[in-house]
Tab-separated table of C-alpha atoms and ligand atoms in Angstrom:
chain	number	residue	atom	x	y	z
N	1	MET	CA	27.587	-21.973	-13.788
N	2	HIS	CA	30.947	-20.970	-11.913
N	3	ASP	CA	30.200	-20.315	-8.334
N	4	GLN	CA	32.658	-17.355	-8.121
N	5	ALA	CA	30.954	-15.566	-11.035
N	6	ARG	CA	30.731	-12.012	-10.754
N	7	PHE	CA	27.867	-9.594	-10.564
N	8	ASP	CA	27.626	-8.777	-14.471
N	9	THR	CA	28.112	-12.335	-15.530
N	10	LEU	CA	25.345	-13.436	-13.153
N	11	ALA	CA	23.189	-11.037	-14.161
N	12	ILE	CA	23.440	-12.545	-17.811
N	13	HIS	CA	23.734	-16.252	-16.829
N	14	ALA	CA	22.064	-16.981	-13.619
N	15	GLY	CA	19.245	-19.102	-14.220
N	16	GLN	CA	19.373	-18.750	-17.890
N	17	GLU	CA	20.839	-21.887	-19.573
N	18	PHE	CA	19.923	-22.749	-22.846
N	19	ASP	CA	16.816	-24.768	-23.807
N	20	PRO	CA	17.959	-28.502	-23.605
N	21	THR	CA	15.027	-29.432	-26.444
N	22	THR	CA	16.252	-27.419	-29.032
N	23	GLY	CA	19.762	-25.227	-27.809
N	24	ALA	CA	17.742	-21.983	-27.501
N	25	VAL	CA	20.017	-19.685	-26.174
N	26	ILE	CA	17.161	-17.965	-24.474
N	27	PRO	CA	14.880	-19.867	-22.227
N	28	PRO	CA	11.600	-20.275	-23.958
N	29	ILE	CA	8.648	-18.090	-22.664
N	30	TYR	CA	6.612	-21.094	-20.931
N	31	GLN	CA	2.999	-19.928	-21.635
N	32	THR	CA	1.157	-22.691	-20.212
N	33	SER	CA	-1.103	-23.135	-17.162
N	34	THR	CA	-0.350	-26.681	-16.493
N	35	TYR	CA	1.788	-29.688	-17.146
N	36	VAL	CA	1.035	-32.966	-18.525
N	37	GLN	CA	2.031	-35.963	-15.840
N	38	ASP	CA	4.094	-39.303	-16.848
N	39	GLY	CA	1.399	-41.469	-14.896
N	40	ILE	CA	-0.230	-39.820	-11.889
N	41	GLY	CA	2.405	-37.694	-9.900
N	42	GLY	CA	4.703	-38.279	-12.573
N	43	LEU	CA	5.886	-34.828	-12.774
N	44	ARG	CA	8.666	-33.462	-15.448
N	45	GLY	CA	11.192	-31.118	-13.524
N	46	GLY	CA	8.768	-30.743	-10.476
N	47	TYR	CA	5.885	-28.646	-12.548
N	48	GLU	CA	2.484	-29.161	-11.745
N	49	TYR	CA	0.125	-26.042	-12.378
N	50	SER	CA	1.749	-22.623	-13.117
N	51	ARG	CA	0.475	-20.890	-9.727
N	52	GLY	CA	2.958	-23.403	-7.755
N	53	GLY	CA	6.000	-23.192	-10.777
N	54	ASN	CA	6.516	-22.106	-14.377
N	55	PRO	CA	10.044	-22.362	-15.890
N	56	THR	CA	10.209	-18.936	-16.848
N	57	ARG	CA	9.446	-17.820	-13.575
N	58	THR	CA	12.073	-20.172	-11.981
N	59	ALA	CA	14.752	-18.472	-14.618
N	60	LEU	CA	13.792	-15.236	-13.093
N	61	GLU	CA	13.886	-16.416	-9.539
N	62	THR	CA	17.239	-18.076	-9.909
N	63	GLN	CA	18.465	-14.975	-11.541
N	64	LEU	CA	17.003	-12.867	-8.958
N	65	ALA	CA	18.481	-14.941	-5.712
N	66	ALA	CA	22.341	-14.608	-7.653
N	67	LEU	CA	22.100	-10.939	-8.300
N	68	GLU	CA	21.572	-10.201	-4.394
N	69	GLY	CA	23.884	-12.935	-3.459
N	70	GLY	CA	20.915	-15.038	-1.855
N	71	GLU	CA	19.462	-18.686	-2.098
N	72	LEU	CA	15.914	-18.329	-2.636
N	73	GLY	CA	13.982	-15.647	-4.776
N	74	LEU	CA	10.223	-15.483	-5.254
N	75	SER	CA	8.701	-13.430	-8.059
N	76	PHE	CA	5.424	-11.658	-7.838
N	77	ALA	CA	2.947	-9.862	-9.785
N	78	SER	CA	4.054	-6.411	-8.539
N	79	GLY	CA	6.177	-5.151	-5.806
N	80	LEU	CA	3.244	-4.412	-3.344
N	81	ALA	CA	2.184	-7.922	-4.042
N	82	ALA	CA	5.710	-9.556	-2.835
N	83	GLU	CA	5.453	-6.791	0.037
N	84	ASP	CA	1.766	-7.967	1.071
N	85	ALA	CA	2.821	-11.552	0.750
N	86	LEU	CA	5.798	-11.245	3.252
N	87	LEU	CA	3.986	-8.965	5.680
N	88	ARG	CA	0.931	-11.441	5.803
N	89	THR	CA	3.345	-14.331	6.524
N	90	VAL	CA	5.064	-12.831	9.238
N	91	LEU	CA	2.556	-10.549	10.996
N	92	ALA	CA	-0.562	-11.209	12.985
N	93	PRO	CA	-3.145	-8.934	14.602
N	94	GLY	CA	-1.755	-6.801	17.201
N	95	ASP	CA	1.938	-7.247	15.920
N	96	HIS	CA	3.694	-3.745	15.341
N	97	VAL	CA	5.907	-2.517	12.361
N	98	VAL	CA	8.468	-0.007	12.505
N	99	ILE	CA	8.768	1.879	8.945
N	100	GLY	CA	10.591	4.800	7.645
N	101	ASN	CA	8.892	8.095	7.212
N	102	ASP	CA	9.406	8.768	3.741
N	103	VAL	CA	9.075	5.147	2.185
N	104	TYR	CA	7.490	4.445	-1.074
N	105	GLY	CA	3.848	5.841	-0.601
N	106	GLY	CA	2.306	2.732	-1.421
N	107	THR	CA	4.245	0.661	1.071
N	108	HIS	CA	2.773	3.143	3.622
N	109	ARG	CA	-0.547	2.792	2.609
N	110	LEU	CA	-0.456	-1.157	2.431
N	111	ILE	CA	0.433	-1.319	6.091
N	112	ARG	CA	-1.648	1.740	7.395
N	113	ARG	CA	-4.776	0.777	5.280
N	114	VAL	CA	-4.680	-2.729	4.597
N	115	HIS	CA	-2.939	-4.389	7.376
N	116	GLY	CA	-3.780	-1.818	9.616
N	117	ALA	CA	-7.474	-2.881	9.041
N	118	TRP	CA	-6.744	-6.116	10.390
N	119	GLY	CA	-5.170	-5.240	13.358
N	120	VAL	CA	-1.606	-4.528	12.748
N	121	ARG	CA	-0.112	-1.053	13.951
N	122	HIS	CA	3.007	1.023	12.765
N	123	THR	CA	5.323	3.713	13.800
N	124	THR	CA	6.935	5.631	11.278
N	125	VAL	CA	10.210	6.898	11.859
N	126	ASP	CA	13.399	8.422	10.224
N	127	THR	CA	15.550	5.271	9.848
N	128	SER	CA	18.786	7.376	8.987
N	129	ASP	CA	18.489	8.410	12.877
N	130	LEU	CA	19.462	5.054	14.892
N	131	ASP	CA	18.117	6.212	18.200
N	132	ALA	CA	14.685	7.106	16.926
N	133	VAL	CA	14.634	3.352	15.560
N	134	ARG	CA	15.365	2.103	18.836
N	135	ALA	CA	13.219	4.072	20.407
N	136	ALA	CA	10.219	3.144	18.157
N	137	ILE	CA	10.770	-0.595	18.678
N	138	GLU	CA	8.265	-2.244	21.025
N	139	PRO	CA	7.992	-5.658	22.555
N	140	SER	CA	5.399	-6.303	19.743
N	141	THR	CA	7.119	-5.132	16.856
N	142	LYS	CA	7.736	-7.695	14.279
N	143	VAL	CA	9.229	-5.904	11.311
N	144	LEU	CA	11.730	-2.916	10.675
N	145	TRP	CA	11.423	-1.804	7.146
N	146	ILE	CA	13.804	0.617	5.719
N	147	GLU	CA	14.275	1.960	2.236
N	148	THR	CA	17.629	3.483	1.327
N	149	PRO	CA	18.088	5.696	-0.645
N	150	SER	CA	14.464	6.436	0.254
N	151	ASN	CA	11.795	7.683	-1.572
N	152	PRO	CA	11.664	10.723	-2.524
N	153	LEU	CA	13.728	12.648	-0.073
N	154	MET	CA	16.794	10.084	-0.981
N	155	LYS	CA	17.837	9.780	2.815
N	156	ILE	CA	20.327	7.218	3.114
N	157	SER	CA	20.189	4.769	6.153
N	158	ASP	CA	22.893	2.384	7.499
N	159	VAL	CA	21.522	-1.217	6.715
N	160	ALA	CA	24.443	-2.668	8.613
N	161	ALA	CA	23.727	-0.870	12.011
N	162	LEU	CA	20.033	-1.359	11.613
N	163	ALA	CA	20.492	-5.136	10.893
N	164	GLU	CA	22.288	-5.664	14.021
N	165	LEU	CA	19.892	-3.129	16.096
N	166	GLY	CA	17.043	-5.111	14.425
N	167	ARG	CA	18.676	-8.478	15.270
N	168	ALA	CA	19.323	-7.850	18.616
N	169	ALA	CA	15.699	-6.835	19.150
N	170	GLY	CA	14.294	-10.109	17.590
N	171	VAL	CA	12.738	-7.717	14.858
N	172	LEU	CA	13.012	-8.874	10.991
N	173	VAL	CA	14.742	-6.242	9.045
N	174	VAL	CA	13.720	-6.027	5.433
N	175	VAL	CA	15.261	-3.708	3.102
N	176	ASP	CA	13.366	-2.484	0.090
N	177	ASN	CA	16.438	-2.263	-2.407
N	178	THR	CA	14.335	-0.893	-5.352
N	179	PHE	CA	16.038	2.532	-5.622
N	180	ALA	CA	19.683	1.233	-5.815
N	181	SER	CA	19.299	-2.277	-7.262
N	182	PRO	CA	21.711	-5.119	-6.383
N	183	ALA	CA	24.110	-3.670	-8.985
N	184	LEU	CA	24.869	-0.743	-6.566
N	185	GLN	CA	23.682	-2.287	-2.931
N	186	GLN	CA	23.530	-5.585	-1.277
N	187	PRO	CA	21.397	-5.540	1.528
N	188	LEU	CA	21.706	-9.200	2.484
N	189	ALA	CA	25.722	-8.684	2.511
N	190	LEU	CA	25.105	-5.743	4.879
N	191	GLY	CA	23.101	-8.200	7.311
N	192	ALA	CA	19.395	-7.545	6.147
N	193	ASP	CA	17.413	-10.755	6.596
N	194	VAL	CA	15.036	-10.167	3.410
N	195	VAL	CA	15.114	-8.109	0.445
N	196	VAL	CA	12.189	-6.665	-1.407
N	197	HIS	CA	12.210	-5.226	-4.958
N	198	SER	CA	9.583	-3.601	-7.367
N	199	THR	CA	10.983	-5.063	-10.586
N	200	THR	CA	9.111	-2.846	-12.261
N	201	LYS	CA	11.650	-0.378	-11.892
N	202	TYR	CA	15.133	-0.882	-12.399
N	203	LEU	CA	15.433	-4.250	-12.579
N	204	GLY	CA	12.869	-4.637	-15.493
N	205	GLY	CA	14.382	-1.263	-16.474
N	206	HIS	CA	12.173	-0.529	-19.796
N	207	SER	CA	9.158	0.700	-18.112
N	208	ASP	CA	6.931	-2.188	-19.732
N	209	VAL	CA	6.339	-4.670	-17.026
N	210	VAL	CA	4.938	-4.831	-13.322
N	211	GLY	CA	6.541	-7.043	-11.079
N	212	GLY	CA	8.219	-7.841	-7.574
N	213	ALA	CA	10.330	-10.024	-5.714
N	214	LEU	CA	11.684	-11.312	-2.646
N	215	VAL	CA	15.094	-12.449	-2.033
N	216	PHE	CA	16.152	-14.614	1.320
N	217	GLY	CA	19.825	-15.144	2.072
N	218	ALA	CA	22.402	-18.093	1.404
N	219	GLY	CA	22.587	-21.326	4.004
N	220	LEU	CA	18.490	-21.424	4.278
N	221	GLY	CA	19.005	-24.899	2.743
N	222	ASP	CA	22.122	-26.694	4.281
N	223	GLY	CA	21.546	-25.260	7.879
N	224	THR	CA	24.483	-23.010	7.673
N	225	GLY	CA	22.047	-20.108	7.917
N	226	ARG	CA	19.679	-18.743	10.743
N	227	PRO	CA	16.873	-21.671	11.119
N	228	GLU	CA	14.202	-18.944	11.688
N	229	LEU	CA	15.130	-17.384	8.340
N	230	ALA	CA	14.959	-20.756	6.642
N	231	ASP	CA	11.426	-21.416	8.323
N	232	LEU	CA	10.198	-17.974	7.185
N	233	ALA	CA	11.380	-18.557	3.849
N	234	GLU	CA	9.464	-21.579	3.479
N	235	ARG	CA	6.431	-20.021	4.986
N	236	VAL	CA	6.534	-17.237	2.319
N	237	THR	CA	6.938	-19.765	-0.549
N	238	PHE	CA	3.824	-21.035	0.562
N	239	THR	CA	1.961	-17.624	0.733
N	240	GLN	CA	3.191	-17.280	-2.798
N	241	PHE	CA	1.527	-20.656	-3.853
N	242	ALA	CA	-1.389	-20.308	-1.678
N	243	ALA	CA	-2.500	-16.732	-2.169
N	244	GLY	CA	-1.451	-16.840	-5.968
N	245	ALA	CA	0.183	-13.257	-6.745
N	246	VAL	CA	2.641	-14.792	-8.872
N	247	SER	CA	4.147	-13.169	-12.015
N	248	GLY	CA	3.037	-14.594	-15.225
N	249	PRO	CA	5.570	-15.976	-17.739
N	250	PHE	CA	5.747	-13.261	-20.298
N	251	ASP	CA	6.342	-10.637	-17.416
N	252	ALA	CA	9.004	-13.325	-15.829
N	253	PHE	CA	10.554	-13.244	-19.501
N	254	LEU	CA	10.788	-9.378	-19.586
N	255	THR	CA	12.169	-8.933	-16.304
N	256	SER	CA	14.872	-11.335	-16.802
N	257	ARG	CA	15.711	-9.896	-19.986
N	258	GLY	CA	15.851	-6.492	-18.230
N	259	ILE	CA	18.111	-7.676	-15.956
N	260	LYS	CA	20.868	-8.719	-18.336
N	261	THR	CA	21.967	-5.040	-18.614
N	262	LEU	CA	21.143	-3.838	-15.643
N	263	GLY	CA	25.289	-3.660	-14.583
N	264	VAL	CA	25.595	-1.218	-17.630
N	265	ARG	CA	22.223	0.644	-17.020
N	266	MET	CA	23.141	1.631	-13.454
N	267	ASP	CA	26.497	2.724	-14.594
N	268	ARG	CA	24.994	5.556	-17.041
N	269	HIS	CA	22.029	6.130	-14.752
N	270	SER	CA	24.357	7.148	-12.109
N	271	SER	CA	26.824	9.524	-14.291
N	272	ASN	CA	23.674	11.061	-15.737
N	273	ALA	CA	22.008	11.866	-12.453
N	274	MET	CA	25.578	13.273	-11.066
N	275	ALA	CA	25.901	15.689	-13.883
N	276	ILE	CA	22.115	16.835	-13.527
N	277	ALA	CA	22.299	16.920	-9.771
N	278	ARG	CA	25.399	19.209	-9.857
N	279	ARG	CA	23.903	21.458	-12.373
N	280	LEU	CA	20.659	21.923	-10.649
N	281	ASP	CA	22.503	22.466	-7.385
N	282	GLU	CA	24.311	25.532	-8.848
N	283	HIS	CA	20.784	27.274	-9.709
N	284	ALA	CA	19.387	30.044	-7.595
N	285	GLY	CA	15.764	28.724	-8.292
N	286	ILE	CA	16.927	25.394	-6.338
N	287	GLU	CA	16.690	25.298	-2.613
N	288	ARG	CA	18.222	21.926	-2.274
N	289	VAL	CA	19.373	19.063	-4.399
N	290	TYR	CA	18.674	15.693	-2.755
N	291	TYR	CA	21.192	13.317	-4.316
N	292	PRO	CA	23.603	11.072	-2.237
N	293	GLY	CA	26.280	11.586	-4.580
N	294	LEU	CA	26.822	15.430	-3.864
N	295	GLU	CA	29.232	15.851	-1.301
N	296	SER	CA	26.945	18.107	0.581
N	297	HIS	CA	24.265	15.342	1.043
N	298	PRO	CA	24.277	14.376	5.014
N	299	GLY	CA	24.178	10.621	3.735
N	300	HIS	CA	27.070	10.742	1.463
N	301	GLU	CA	29.564	9.345	3.495
N	302	LEU	CA	27.512	6.448	4.418
N	303	ALA	CA	26.254	6.004	0.738
N	304	ALA	CA	29.738	5.838	-0.382
N	305	ARG	CA	30.371	3.130	2.139
N	306	GLN	CA	27.606	1.065	1.649
N	307	MET	CA	26.763	1.593	-2.247
N	308	SER	CA	28.769	1.190	-5.243
N	309	GLY	CA	27.543	3.850	-7.079
N	310	PHE	CA	24.847	6.630	-6.215
N	311	GLY	CA	22.153	5.621	-8.655
N	312	GLY	CA	19.612	7.499	-10.857
N	313	MET	CA	17.067	8.997	-8.619
N	314	LEU	CA	17.147	12.765	-7.241
N	315	SER	CA	14.735	14.978	-5.861
N	316	ILE	CA	14.831	18.756	-5.547
N	317	SER	CA	13.446	21.460	-3.692
N	318	LEU	CA	12.136	24.525	-5.406
N	319	ALA	CA	13.097	28.123	-3.923
N	320	GLY	CA	9.656	29.226	-5.374
N	321	GLY	CA	7.632	26.513	-3.466
N	322	GLY	CA	4.857	24.621	-4.462
N	323	GLU	CA	3.869	26.644	-7.837
N	324	ALA	CA	7.561	26.734	-8.886
N	325	ALA	CA	7.829	22.908	-8.402
N	326	ARG	CA	4.764	22.245	-10.658
N	327	ARG	CA	5.879	24.686	-13.405
N	328	PHE	CA	9.172	22.755	-13.133
N	329	ALA	CA	7.541	19.348	-13.626
N	330	GLU	CA	5.321	20.708	-16.325
N	331	SER	CA	7.984	22.422	-18.525
N	332	THR	CA	10.225	19.632	-19.291
N	333	GLU	CA	10.274	17.651	-22.610
N	334	LEU	CA	12.437	14.925	-22.543
N	335	PHE	CA	11.819	14.333	-18.893
N	336	GLN	CA	8.182	12.983	-19.287
N	337	LEU	CA	5.917	13.770	-16.259
N	338	ALA	CA	4.604	10.228	-15.231
N	339	GLU	CA	4.689	8.238	-12.136
N	340	SER	CA	7.254	5.225	-11.542
N	341	LEU	CA	10.979	5.402	-12.165
N	342	GLY	CA	14.084	3.384	-13.067
N	343	GLY	CA	13.519	2.866	-16.880
N	344	VAL	CA	15.816	3.867	-19.623
N	345	GLU	CA	13.771	6.951	-20.288
N	346	SER	CA	13.844	9.988	-17.821
N	347	LEU	CA	10.991	10.906	-15.886
N	348	VAL	CA	9.702	13.491	-13.906
N	349	ASN	CA	7.467	13.393	-10.954
N	350	TYR	CA	5.318	15.690	-8.393
N	351	PRO	CA	5.093	13.369	-5.504
N	352	SER	CA	2.917	15.193	-3.367
N	353	GLU	CA	0.086	14.960	-5.970
N	354	MET	CA	1.314	11.789	-7.774
N	355	THR	CA	2.942	9.201	-6.202
N	356	HIS	CA	2.446	10.152	-2.867
N	357	ALA	CA	-0.867	11.503	-3.116
N	358	SER	CA	-1.806	8.485	-0.534
N	359	VAL	CA	0.279	10.046	2.105
N	360	LYS	CA	-0.951	13.475	2.301
N	361	GLY	CA	-2.041	14.123	5.766
N	362	THR	CA	-0.156	11.623	7.078
N	363	ASP	CA	3.004	11.714	8.957
N	364	ALA	CA	4.708	10.592	5.628
N	365	GLU	CA	3.548	13.461	3.654
N	366	VAL	CA	5.680	14.886	1.099
N	367	PRO	CA	6.140	18.943	0.822
N	368	GLU	CA	4.627	20.580	-2.137
N	369	SER	CA	7.947	22.339	-3.307
N	370	ILE	CA	9.560	18.646	-3.699
N	371	VAL	CA	10.277	17.344	-7.729
N	372	ARG	CA	11.552	13.664	-7.882
N	373	LEU	CA	13.479	12.823	-11.141
N	374	SER	CA	14.275	9.299	-12.303
N	375	VAL	CA	17.480	10.321	-14.686
N	376	GLY	CA	17.339	7.522	-17.762
N	377	ILE	CA	20.273	6.720	-19.985
N	378	GLU	CA	19.661	9.173	-22.798
N	379	ASP	CA	22.600	11.197	-23.798
N	380	VAL	CA	23.737	13.476	-20.884
N	381	ALA	CA	24.023	16.531	-22.823
N	382	ASP	CA	20.102	16.151	-23.963
N	383	LEU	CA	19.043	15.770	-20.505
N	384	LEU	CA	20.898	18.661	-19.381
N	385	ALA	CA	19.671	20.716	-21.947
N	386	ASP	CA	16.259	20.102	-21.032
N	387	ILE	CA	16.965	20.697	-17.645
N	388	ASP	CA	18.215	23.982	-18.280
N	389	GLY	CA	15.251	24.951	-20.395
N	390	ALA	CA	12.908	23.969	-17.633
N	391	LEU	CA	14.779	26.331	-15.109
N	392	ALA	CA	14.922	29.153	-17.555
N	393	ARG	CA	10.941	28.871	-17.323
N	394	LEU	CA	11.106	29.233	-13.471
E	401	PLP	C1	7.087	1.243	-6.913
E	401	PLP	C2	7.617	0.941	-5.662
E	401	PLP	C3	7.087	-0.161	-5.017
E	401	PLP	C4	5.880	-0.826	-5.352
E	401	PLP	O1	5.948	-1.834	-6.270
E	401	PLP	P1	4.945	-1.892	-7.461
E	401	PLP	O2	5.506	-3.018	-8.497
E	401	PLP	O3	4.286	-0.648	-8.167
E	401	PLP	O4	3.820	-2.718	-6.959
E	401	PLP	C5	7.800	-0.302	-3.618
E	401	PLP	N1	8.790	0.363	-3.425
E	401	PLP	C6	9.358	1.383	-4.145
E	401	PLP	C7	10.736	1.848	-3.575
E	401	PLP	C8	8.899	1.567	-5.279
E	401	PLP	O5	9.645	2.463	-6.186
């Protein structure tokens, strides 16, 4: 395909060549575990066994790399499987990780409980505060883990500045780009070393598949990139194969299918969320709206600089505290009460008891007054009517 193709074209065509045997426009779902060899070691297209490689997964991995402007994409069974493969490759007992203080609860739990039990230490820090990050980095720090916008408080961190800081300290800079998606933010272009996704969310986009991904930057193969990153990419590829948390062919197919409409979906998610943020912002029962598209958001200018849209996620803090927050979360109708985010349908979540229950009592705890909305791509008038109904019941 044309090298200079732009984002929406890449989303549809990268890795998605028609099937050479039949001309099928859509790459088939190669629902197979193994591949016939033409004599011992005579592999067709390099495929040997589907943990190591499957053409449907290759199609997705190529698409993922293209969307993030990277060279290597790796697809996993879930976002956390992707995170675990990366972290276990990079870290050894005694190493230290710096993570944002409102990262996805599951990321915090993975590092604190799974890797922590294995001798990895971590410090949580507000990654929107560069001085705090600088102070948290120790000689044994190997990874700086950034999520921007963060979950659920929608804090914006300066990826370019953090990448520079991390590189100067010899620390791997990882950005979880799940909330923005590559349609709105491209961390590798901003200087990050590795991008992580829960493809379960906006990339898949239809709440029908769980998956995760890692993307490594360009220049790995031809020696124009940084050699330590080429080495890391190779070692993580080995972990993917050797530990085996890969995505299956049907999951890979669904994710590729979702990705094709990512650009148009993100436009609508963003415009719907902006309208809802403004409506909530006017109401006395809402103490604060956390949405980077609002001029009042402390990260607004930075978000406008490093993102091409503000996305579909927003949180609110209810003036009536935990009780009002619960009532709001339970009284919307179109916004269904559920974990997860990033699908075409709108969802409402009560983080302190749902997505972030695992960080209760830790330094990443979410206040009880917070409700998080994943704004879908339904008609905005219907969504606003639903929000008005919930506000009226406060
Ligand atoms: C959901 C999510 C994850 C974890 O992904 P799974 O696919 O659920 O394993 C990681 N980071 C963020 C920001 C998420 O929203």
